[in-house]
Coordinates of C-alpha atoms and ligand atoms in Angstrom, one line a residue:
L248 CA 21.7 -26.7 -2.3
S249 CA 20.8 -26.3 1.3
E250 CA 17.6 -24.3 2.0
K251 CA 19.8 -21.4 3.0
K252 CA 21.5 -21.1 -0.3
K253 CA 18.5 -21.6 -2.5
D254 CA 17.3 -18.5 -4.5
M255 CA 14.0 -17.8 -2.8
G256 CA 13.2 -15.2 -5.5
T257 CA 12.3 -17.7 -8.1
P258 CA 8.9 -19.3 -8.8
A259 CA 8.0 -22.2 -6.6
A260 CA 7.6 -25.5 -8.5
V261 CA 4.2 -27.1 -8.5
R262 CA 3.4 -30.7 -7.5
R263 CA 1.7 -32.7 -10.2
A264 CA -1.8 -34.0 -9.3
R265 CA -0.9 -37.4 -10.8
D266 CA 1.8 -37.7 -8.2
V267 CA -0.7 -37.3 -5.3
A268 CA -1.7 -40.8 -4.2
K269 CA -4.1 -39.6 -1.5
W270 CA -5.5 -36.3 -0.3
D271 CA -5.4 -35.7 3.5
R272 CA -8.1 -33.0 3.6
E273 CA -10.4 -31.3 1.2
A274 CA -12.8 -28.4 0.8
D275 CA -14.5 -26.5 -2.0
V276 CA -12.3 -23.4 -1.6
V277 CA -8.9 -23.3 0.1
V278 CA -7.7 -19.9 1.2
V279 CA -4.0 -19.5 1.8
G280 CA -3.3 -16.8 4.5
L281 CA -5.8 -15.1 6.9
G282 CA -5.1 -11.4 6.7
G283 CA -7.4 -8.7 5.3
A284 CA -7.7 -10.3 1.9
G285 CA -8.0 -13.9 3.1
S286 CA -10.6 -13.2 5.7
C287 CA -12.8 -11.4 3.2
A288 CA -12.3 -14.2 0.6
A289 CA -13.3 -16.8 3.2
I290 CA -16.4 -14.8 4.3
E291 CA -17.7 -14.4 0.8
A292 CA -16.9 -17.9 -0.4
A293 CA -18.7 -19.3 2.7
A294 CA -21.6 -17.0 2.2
A295 CA -21.9 -18.3 -1.4
G296 CA -22.4 -21.8 0.0
A297 CA -18.8 -23.2 -0.4
E298 CA -17.1 -25.3 2.2
V299 CA -14.1 -23.2 3.0
L300 CA -10.8 -24.1 4.6
V301 CA -8.3 -21.4 5.5
L302 CA -4.6 -22.3 6.0
E303 CA -2.7 -19.7 8.0
R304 CA 1.0 -20.1 8.8
A305 CA 1.0 -18.0 12.0
W306 CA -0.6 -19.0 15.3
K307 CA -3.6 -16.8 14.5
G308 CA -5.0 -14.7 11.7
G309 CA -4.4 -11.0 11.2
G310 CA -1.2 -10.7 9.2
T311 CA 0.1 -7.2 8.3
S312 CA -3.5 -6.0 8.2
A313 CA -3.7 -6.3 12.0
M314 CA -0.5 -4.1 12.3
A315 CA -2.0 -1.4 10.1
S316 CA -3.3 2.1 10.9
G317 CA -6.7 0.9 9.8
Q318 CA -7.3 3.4 6.9
L319 CA -9.3 2.3 4.0
Y320 CA -9.5 4.3 0.8
M321 CA -13.2 4.5 0.0
G322 CA -15.4 7.0 -1.7
G323 CA -17.9 7.8 -4.4
G324 CA -20.3 9.1 -1.8
T325 CA -20.0 6.9 1.2
P326 CA -22.3 7.6 4.2
L327 CA -19.3 8.8 6.1
Q328 CA -18.4 11.3 3.4
K329 CA -22.0 12.5 3.3
Q330 CA -22.3 12.8 7.1
C331 CA -19.1 14.9 7.1
G332 CA -20.5 17.2 4.4
F333 CA -18.5 16.0 1.4
E334 CA -19.8 15.2 -2.0
D335 CA -18.1 12.6 -4.1
T336 CA -18.9 10.5 -7.1
P337 CA -17.4 7.2 -8.5
D338 CA -16.3 9.1 -11.6
E339 CA -14.3 11.7 -9.7
M340 CA -12.8 9.0 -7.6
F341 CA -11.9 7.1 -10.7
K342 CA -10.3 10.1 -12.4
Y343 CA -8.2 10.8 -9.3
L344 CA -7.0 7.2 -8.8
V345 CA -6.1 6.7 -12.4
A346 CA -4.1 9.9 -12.3
S347 CA -2.4 9.4 -9.0
C348 CA -1.8 5.6 -9.2
G349 CA -0.1 5.8 -12.6
P350 CA 1.1 5.8 -15.2
G351 CA 0.0 2.2 -15.7
A352 CA -2.6 2.0 -13.0
D353 CA -5.0 -0.9 -13.4
E354 CA -7.9 1.0 -14.8
D355 CA -10.2 -2.1 -14.9
K356 CA -9.7 -2.7 -11.1
I357 CA -10.0 1.0 -10.3
R358 CA -13.3 1.2 -12.3
F359 CA -14.6 -1.9 -10.7
Y360 CA -13.7 -0.6 -7.2
C361 CA -15.0 2.9 -7.6
D362 CA -18.4 1.7 -8.8
R363 CA -18.7 -0.5 -5.8
S364 CA -16.8 1.4 -3.1
V365 CA -20.1 2.6 -1.4
E366 CA -21.3 -1.0 -1.4
H367 CA -18.0 -2.1 0.2
Y368 CA -18.5 0.5 2.9
H369 CA -21.9 -0.9 3.7
W370 CA -20.5 -4.5 3.7
L371 CA -17.8 -3.5 6.3
D372 CA -20.4 -1.6 8.3
A373 CA -22.7 -4.6 8.4
L374 CA -19.8 -6.7 9.9
G375 CA -19.6 -4.1 12.7
V376 CA -16.5 -2.2 11.5
P377 CA -17.0 1.2 13.1
F378 CA -16.3 4.5 11.4
K379 CA -16.9 7.7 13.4
P380 CA -18.6 10.5 11.3
T381 CA -16.0 13.2 12.1
Y382 CA -13.6 14.8 9.7
M383 CA -9.9 15.5 10.5
H384 CA -9.1 18.8 8.6
Y385 CA -6.3 18.5 6.1
L386 CA -4.4 21.3 7.8
D387 CA -4.3 19.2 10.9
G388 CA -3.1 16.0 9.3
T389 CA -3.9 12.9 7.3
D390 CA -3.4 10.1 9.8
P391 CA -5.9 10.4 12.7
R392 CA -4.5 9.3 16.0
T393 CA -7.8 10.4 17.4
D394 CA -10.8 8.3 16.5
D395 CA -11.8 10.6 13.7
G396 CA -13.2 8.7 10.7
L397 CA -12.5 10.7 7.6
S398 CA -9.3 12.5 6.3
Y399 CA -7.4 13.1 3.2
T400 CA -4.9 10.3 2.7
G401 CA -3.7 11.2 -0.8
S402 CA -2.7 14.1 -3.0
E403 CA -6.3 15.1 -3.9
L404 CA -5.8 18.7 -2.9
A405 CA -2.4 19.1 -4.6
H406 CA -1.3 19.9 -8.1
P407 CA -1.9 18.4 -10.6
F408 CA -4.5 16.2 -9.1
S409 CA -6.7 19.0 -7.8
E410 CA -7.2 20.1 -11.4
I411 CA -7.8 16.6 -12.7
A412 CA -10.6 15.5 -10.3
V413 CA -12.9 17.3 -7.8
P414 CA -11.1 16.7 -4.5
A415 CA -12.8 14.7 -1.7
P416 CA -11.4 13.1 1.4
R417 CA -11.5 9.3 1.0
G418 CA -9.4 8.0 3.9
H419 CA -11.8 6.1 6.1
T420 CA -10.1 5.2 9.4
V421 CA -11.6 2.5 11.6
Q422 CA -12.8 4.1 14.8
Q423 CA -10.1 3.7 17.4
E424 CA -7.7 6.0 19.1
G425 CA -4.0 5.5 18.4
S426 CA -2.3 4.2 15.3
N427 CA -3.3 0.6 15.1
A428 CA -7.0 0.5 14.1
G429 CA -6.1 -2.3 11.7
L430 CA -6.2 -4.6 14.7
L431 CA -9.9 -3.8 15.4
L432 CA -10.7 -4.2 11.7
M433 CA -9.1 -7.7 11.7
E434 CA -11.0 -8.6 15.0
K435 CA -14.2 -7.8 13.2
L436 CA -13.2 -9.7 10.1
L437 CA -12.0 -12.8 12.0
E438 CA -15.3 -12.8 13.9
A439 CA -17.1 -12.8 10.6
V440 CA -15.0 -15.6 9.2
E441 CA -16.0 -17.8 12.2
K442 CA -19.6 -16.8 11.9
A443 CA -19.6 -17.7 8.2
G444 CA -18.6 -21.2 9.1
A445 CA -15.2 -21.2 7.4
E446 CA -12.7 -23.6 9.0
V447 CA -9.3 -22.1 10.0
V448 CA -6.2 -24.2 10.5
V449 CA -3.3 -22.3 12.0
D450 CA 0.4 -23.2 12.0
A451 CA -0.2 -24.2 8.3
L452 CA 2.6 -23.1 6.1
C453 CA 1.8 -23.4 2.4
E454 CA 4.6 -23.6 -0.1
T455 CA 3.4 -25.6 -3.1
L456 CA 0.3 -25.7 -5.4
V457 CA -0.9 -28.9 -6.9
Q458 CA -1.8 -28.7 -10.6
D459 CA -3.3 -31.2 -13.0
D460 CA -2.3 -31.9 -16.6
D461 CA -4.9 -29.3 -17.8
R462 CA -3.2 -26.6 -15.8
R463 CA -6.0 -26.6 -13.2
V464 CA -4.9 -25.9 -9.7
V465 CA -6.5 -28.6 -7.6
G466 CA -4.9 -28.3 -4.2
V467 CA -2.1 -27.1 -1.9
V468 CA 0.7 -28.8 -0.1
A469 CA 1.0 -27.4 3.5
A470 CA 3.2 -28.1 6.4
I471 CA 0.7 -28.3 9.3
G472 CA 2.4 -28.5 12.6
G473 CA 5.5 -29.5 10.7
E474 CA 3.8 -32.5 8.9
E475 CA 3.2 -32.5 5.2
V476 CA -0.6 -32.3 4.5
L477 CA -2.1 -32.5 1.0
V478 CA -5.2 -30.4 0.8
R479 CA -7.6 -30.8 -2.2
A480 CA -9.5 -27.7 -3.4
R481 CA -12.6 -28.9 -5.3
R482 CA -13.4 -25.4 -6.7
G483 CA -10.3 -23.3 -6.3
V484 CA -7.4 -22.0 -4.3
V485 CA -7.3 -18.3 -3.2
L486 CA -3.8 -17.0 -2.6
T487 CA -3.9 -14.2 0.0
A488 CA -0.5 -14.6 1.7
G489 CA 0.7 -10.9 1.6
G490 CA 3.6 -9.1 0.0
F491 CA 7.3 -9.9 -0.3
I492 CA 9.2 -7.1 1.5
H493 CA 10.8 -9.7 3.8
N494 CA 12.1 -11.9 0.9
K495 CA 15.7 -10.6 0.3
D496 CA 16.1 -12.5 -2.9
M497 CA 12.8 -11.2 -4.4
V498 CA 13.6 -7.6 -3.3
R499 CA 17.1 -7.9 -4.9
R500 CA 15.6 -9.4 -8.1
Y501 CA 12.6 -7.1 -8.5
A502 CA 12.8 -4.0 -6.4
P503 CA 16.5 -3.4 -5.5
M504 CA 16.0 0.3 -4.7
L505 CA 13.9 -0.8 -1.7
R506 CA 17.1 -2.0 0.0
K507 CA 17.9 1.6 0.8
C508 CA 14.8 1.8 3.0
R509 CA 15.5 1.2 6.7
F510 CA 12.0 0.2 7.7
R511 CA 10.4 -2.8 5.9
L512 CA 6.8 -2.8 6.9
G513 CA 5.0 -6.1 7.3
C514 CA 4.6 -9.3 9.2
D515 CA 7.0 -12.2 8.9
G516 CA 4.6 -13.8 6.4
D517 CA 5.4 -11.1 3.8
D518 CA 8.1 -13.3 2.3
G519 CA 6.5 -13.7 -1.1
R520 CA 5.7 -17.4 -0.9
G521 CA 2.1 -16.9 -2.2
I522 CA 3.4 -14.9 -5.2
R523 CA 6.1 -17.6 -6.0
M524 CA 3.5 -20.3 -5.7
G525 CA 1.3 -18.5 -8.2
Q526 CA 4.2 -17.9 -10.6
G527 CA 5.1 -21.6 -10.4
A528 CA 1.6 -22.5 -11.6
G529 CA 2.0 -20.2 -14.6
G530 CA 0.6 -17.0 -13.1
D531 CA 2.1 -13.7 -14.3
A532 CA 3.7 -11.4 -11.8
I533 CA 3.6 -7.7 -12.7
R534 CA 4.7 -4.3 -11.5
M535 CA 7.1 -6.1 -9.2
D536 CA 9.1 -2.9 -8.6
A537 CA 6.1 -1.0 -7.3
A538 CA 6.2 -0.1 -3.6
T539 CA 4.9 2.2 -1.0
V540 CA 7.7 4.4 0.2
V541 CA 7.1 6.9 3.0
V542 CA 9.5 9.6 4.0
P543 CA 7.8 11.1 7.1
F544 CA 9.1 14.7 7.2
S545 CA 5.7 15.9 8.5
P546 CA 3.9 16.0 10.9
P547 CA 4.0 18.7 12.1
R548 CA 2.3 19.9 8.9
Q549 CA 4.0 23.3 8.9
L550 CA 7.1 21.5 7.6
I551 CA 5.3 21.2 4.3
C552 CA 6.1 24.9 3.9
G553 CA 9.8 24.0 3.6
L554 CA 11.5 23.2 0.3
L555 CA 12.6 19.7 -0.7
V556 CA 15.9 19.8 -2.7
N557 CA 18.4 17.4 -4.1
P558 CA 22.2 17.8 -3.9
T559 CA 22.2 20.1 -6.8
G560 CA 20.2 22.5 -4.7
Q561 CA 17.1 22.1 -6.9
R562 CA 13.5 21.4 -6.1
F563 CA 11.8 18.5 -7.8
V564 CA 8.3 18.2 -6.4
N565 CA 5.5 20.3 -4.8
E566 CA 6.0 19.5 -1.2
D567 CA 2.3 19.2 -0.5
V568 CA 1.7 15.9 -2.5
Y569 CA 1.0 12.9 -0.2
Q570 CA 3.9 11.6 1.8
S571 CA 4.0 8.3 0.0
L572 CA 4.2 10.0 -3.4
I573 CA 7.0 12.1 -2.1
G574 CA 8.7 9.0 -0.7
E575 CA 8.5 7.3 -4.1
I576 CA 9.9 10.3 -5.9
C577 CA 12.7 10.8 -3.3
L578 CA 13.8 7.2 -3.5
M579 CA 13.1 6.3 -7.1
K580 CA 13.9 9.6 -8.9
Q581 CA 16.3 11.3 -6.6
D582 CA 18.1 8.2 -5.4
G583 CA 17.2 8.9 -1.8
E584 CA 19.4 12.1 -1.8
V585 CA 17.1 14.7 -0.4
Y586 CA 17.1 17.6 2.1
L587 CA 14.3 19.7 3.5
I588 CA 15.2 23.4 3.7
V589 CA 13.4 25.5 6.4
D590 CA 13.8 28.9 8.0
D591 CA 13.4 29.8 11.6
E592 CA 9.7 30.5 11.3
I593 CA 9.0 27.1 9.9
F594 CA 11.5 25.2 12.0
V595 CA 10.0 22.6 14.3
R596 CA 11.3 19.1 15.1
P597 CA 9.6 16.5 13.0
E598 CA 7.6 13.9 14.8
V599 CA 9.8 11.2 13.2
P600 CA 13.3 12.5 14.1
H601 CA 15.6 13.6 11.3
E602 CA 19.1 14.8 11.7
I603 CA 20.0 18.4 10.8
A604 CA 22.5 18.2 8.0
A605 CA 23.5 21.9 8.1
A606 CA 22.5 25.3 9.5
G607 CA 23.5 28.8 8.5
D608 CA 22.6 32.5 9.0
T609 CA 22.2 32.8 5.2
I610 CA 21.2 30.5 2.4
E611 CA 24.7 30.9 1.0
E612 CA 26.2 29.6 4.2
L613 CA 23.7 26.7 4.3
E614 CA 24.5 25.9 0.7
R615 CA 28.3 25.9 1.5
E616 CA 27.8 23.6 4.5
L617 CA 25.8 21.2 2.5
G618 CA 28.5 21.1 -0.2
F619 CA 26.0 22.0 -2.9
P620 CA 27.2 23.7 -6.1
E621 CA 27.7 27.4 -5.5
G622 CA 24.7 29.5 -6.2
N623 CA 22.2 26.8 -6.9
L624 CA 20.3 26.7 -3.6
Q625 CA 20.5 30.5 -3.4
H626 CA 18.8 30.7 -6.8
T627 CA 16.2 28.1 -5.9
V628 CA 15.2 29.9 -2.7
A629 CA 15.3 33.3 -4.3
T630 CA 13.0 32.1 -7.1
Y631 CA 10.7 30.4 -4.6
N632 CA 10.6 33.5 -2.4
R633 CA 9.7 35.8 -5.3
G634 CA 6.6 33.7 -6.0
A635 CA 5.9 33.1 -2.3
E636 CA 5.7 36.8 -1.6
K637 CA 2.6 36.8 -3.9
G638 CA 1.3 33.5 -2.4
E639 CA 2.3 31.6 -5.5
D640 CA 4.6 28.7 -6.5
P641 CA 4.9 29.2 -10.3
V642 CA 7.4 26.4 -10.7
F643 CA 5.8 23.4 -8.8
H644 CA 2.4 24.8 -7.9
K645 CA 2.3 24.0 -4.2
A646 CA -1.1 25.0 -2.8
S647 CA -1.2 28.4 -1.1
D648 CA -1.9 26.9 2.4
W649 CA 1.8 25.8 2.4
I650 CA 3.5 28.8 0.8
K651 CA 5.6 31.1 2.9
P652 CA 8.8 32.9 1.9
L653 CA 11.9 31.5 3.5
T654 CA 13.3 34.8 4.9
H655 CA 13.8 34.3 8.6
P656 CA 17.3 33.3 9.6
P657 CA 18.8 31.0 10.7
Y658 CA 18.2 28.4 8.0
A659 CA 18.5 24.7 8.4
A660 CA 18.5 21.6 6.2
F661 CA 16.9 18.4 7.6
D662 CA 18.7 15.3 6.3
L663 CA 16.2 13.2 4.4
T664 CA 18.8 11.0 2.7
A665 CA 17.8 7.4 2.5
P666 CA 20.5 5.8 4.7
K667 CA 20.0 8.3 7.5
S668 CA 16.3 9.0 7.3
L669 CA 13.5 6.6 8.2
Y670 CA 12.3 5.6 4.8
S671 CA 9.7 2.9 5.2
T672 CA 8.3 0.6 2.6
F673 CA 6.2 -2.4 1.6
T674 CA 5.7 -4.0 -1.8
L675 CA 2.8 -3.5 -4.2
G676 CA 3.8 -5.8 -7.0
G677 CA 2.4 -9.3 -7.4
L678 CA 0.3 -11.8 -9.3
H679 CA -1.7 -10.4 -12.2
T680 CA -5.4 -10.9 -11.6
R681 CA -8.6 -9.8 -13.1
P682 CA -10.8 -7.6 -10.9
T683 CA -12.8 -10.7 -10.0
G684 CA -9.7 -12.5 -8.7
E685 CA -8.7 -15.0 -11.4
V686 CA -4.9 -15.2 -11.7
I687 CA -3.9 -14.8 -15.3
D688 CA -0.8 -15.9 -17.3
P689 CA 1.4 -13.7 -19.5
D690 CA -1.1 -14.2 -22.3
G691 CA -4.0 -13.0 -20.2
Q692 CA -5.5 -16.4 -19.8
P693 CA -6.8 -17.5 -16.4
I694 CA -5.1 -20.4 -14.6
P695 CA -8.1 -22.6 -13.8
G696 CA -8.8 -23.0 -10.1
L697 CA -6.4 -20.2 -9.1
Y698 CA -7.4 -16.9 -7.5
A699 CA -5.6 -14.2 -5.5
A700 CA -6.0 -10.9 -3.8
G701 CA -4.3 -8.4 -1.5
R702 CA -0.5 -7.9 -1.6
N703 CA -0.1 -11.3 -3.3
T704 CA -1.4 -9.4 -6.3
S705 CA -0.6 -6.2 -8.1
G706 CA -3.6 -4.1 -7.1
M707 CA -4.9 -0.8 -8.3
P708 CA -1.7 1.3 -8.1
A709 CA 1.2 0.9 -10.4
Q710 CA 2.9 3.6 -8.3
G711 CA 1.6 6.7 -6.4
Y712 CA 0.3 5.0 -3.4
N713 CA -2.5 6.7 -1.4
S714 CA -2.9 5.5 2.2
G715 CA -5.8 3.1 2.6
L716 CA -5.5 1.7 -0.8
S717 CA -3.9 -1.5 0.4
L718 CA -6.5 -2.4 3.0
S719 CA -9.3 -1.4 0.7
D720 CA -7.8 -3.3 -2.2
A721 CA -7.2 -6.4 0.0
T722 CA -10.6 -6.5 1.6
F723 CA -12.6 -5.6 -1.6
F724 CA -10.7 -7.7 -4.1
G725 CA -10.4 -10.5 -1.5
R726 CA -14.2 -10.6 -1.4
H727 CA -14.4 -10.9 -5.1
A728 CA -11.7 -13.6 -5.3
G729 CA -13.7 -15.6 -2.8
I730 CA -17.0 -15.1 -4.7
S731 CA -15.3 -16.2 -8.0
A732 CA -13.7 -19.3 -6.4
A733 CA -17.0 -20.4 -4.8
A734 CA -18.7 -20.0 -8.2
A735 CA -16.2 -22.0 -10.1
S736 CA -17.3 -25.3 -11.7
G737 CA -14.3 -26.9 -10.1
D738 CA -12.3 -30.0 -10.2
V739 CA -14.5 -32.8 -11.5
D740 CA -13.6 -36.3 -10.5
Ligands
FAD995 C1 2.5 -0.4 10.3 C2 1.7 -0.5 9.1 C3 0.6 0.3 8.9 C4 -0.2 0.2 7.7 N1 -1.3 1.0 7.6 C5 -2.1 0.8 6.5 C6 -3.3 1.5 6.4 O1 -3.7 2.2 7.3 N2 -4.0 1.3 5.3 C7 -3.7 0.5 4.3 O2 -4.4 0.4 3.3 N3 -2.5 -0.2 4.4 C8 -1.7 -0.1 5.5 N4 -0.6 -0.9 5.6 C9 -0.4 -1.9 4.6 C10 -1.4 -3.0 4.8 O3 -1.6 -3.3 6.1 C11 -1.0 -4.3 4.0 O4 -0.5 -4.0 2.8 C12 -2.3 -5.2 3.9 O5 -2.8 -5.4 5.2 C13 -2.0 -6.5 3.2 O6 -3.1 -7.3 3.4 P1 -3.1 -8.8 2.9 O7 -4.3 -9.5 3.2 O8 -2.6 -8.9 1.5 O9 -1.9 -9.5 3.7 P2 -1.8 -9.8 5.3 O10 -2.8 -9.0 6.0 O11 -0.4 -9.7 5.7 O12 -2.3 -11.3 5.3 C14 -1.5 -12.3 4.8 C15 -1.6 -13.6 5.7 O13 -1.0 -14.7 5.1 C16 -0.2 -15.4 6.0 N5 0.7 -16.2 5.2 C17 1.8 -15.7 4.5 N6 2.5 -16.7 3.9 C18 1.8 -17.8 4.1 C19 1.9 -19.1 3.6 N7 2.9 -19.5 2.8 N8 1.0 -20.0 4.1 C20 0.0 -19.7 4.9 N9 -0.2 -18.4 5.3 C21 0.6 -17.5 4.9 C22 0.4 -14.4 6.9 O14 0.8 -14.9 8.1 C23 -0.8 -13.4 7.0 O15 -1.6 -13.7 8.1 C24 0.2 -0.8 6.8 C25 1.2 -1.6 7.0 C26 2.0 -1.5 8.1 C27 3.1 -2.5 8.4

């Protein structure tokens, strides 16, 4: 088969160590991919005294992390939370994350992270990653384009989560105006990689792991400048090569619903190679259908006062849960068939444009124009309005900030259906790892010499993504994968 016709969704076969006549390069720890997870793995492995070699396929490090908005989900009482006047504890953060990232969230990882989130904040701070001690009020938004440091980037204030855990804002955005503070985060991390003494080789595409007869991963085959180079890893290989949203075969095989999303978020490197390499060495890949899905119907925030309905004219969620939870529900549970109903008082053009599917002077007219079953939308709006007159939403429990009866004609329906609306997505499934980074097989046994972090792995959420969880997960668990690899007894000659 030509390369084009190969199924790129299957595990990548390993090369046997006994077939390697001579290594071209070697290091204690070899890190594959220099984004958020890889840089943190390299920094910590080098700090622990390991000789570290980083192989990055692009012309420089950064990856998707450098494209990001720069929000990290941290809490449990960080200095920024305290400076902004919020109390938080690791236990409340744990309760919230287990509830919002499940069912099936990785409780071991969440516990490990919540207990060390404040320490992670200090670690980033010590590397010069800036966070401004100002809070963006939740009524104003979740995604600061200002240089504000703290905001809500999840569903903490929404039902049912506000009843499960004491809400606190945990979105920590790197201080930079605009929407690309991830670039500054990566600049600081890349500076730290250099200072730590890790060697970085760019234009180094890794595709194959080298494994010995005891299953130990002992190296990597890379194409460096187009030439095959065999790199020995004396203690371990850390896979930090990103997600798989740009691998069509993997998306078709594992997460076919994502094909409905128009925007696939991530750098070219998000082609799943790292995951396939780990699978080839015996690593388990889990929650491969998990993804962040965003349907950006707000800002402006007042649109949260509208009603999300499906083509039967029925509501299915409280509209104030976080936009990525709404996105998941719209795509996975409503098949991407969703409309936002507003009246004239709420009406405003969303920042991300959405077409108007229908308009009418009455809800009945709107319902007819949308082609919904007769009476359903009228019943939905009438029921909602009855509660809203009293500031309540007895059916879905939207918070009172966002409740307003829809009584001012004309009425409109924004088209949030998947093909027409800007659903954006990146994958969350990947290699199964312990919180300390060891890649494990389907029996839960570690593959000796193999570690992973970031979107090469399944992180804390099984679903229910909160913004900031990917960068925090990548940087935090990247650190621990680096620490574990550096501490490994390694490949003994
Ligand atoms: C526009 C946008 C905004 C976002 N905003 C946020 C946000 O604010 N907060 C948040 O938490 N998440 C955000 N995300 C998601 C987040 O940025 C990523 O999920 C996260 O950065 C992944 O980190 P990583 O280290 O796993 O991968 P990456 O940062 O992508 O690093 C992987 C690196 O590996 C390299 N690589 C890939 N394959 C190979 C190979 N075979 N050999 C060698 N090198 C390889 C890549 O070139 C890349 O440099 C955003 C994403 C986008 C696109």
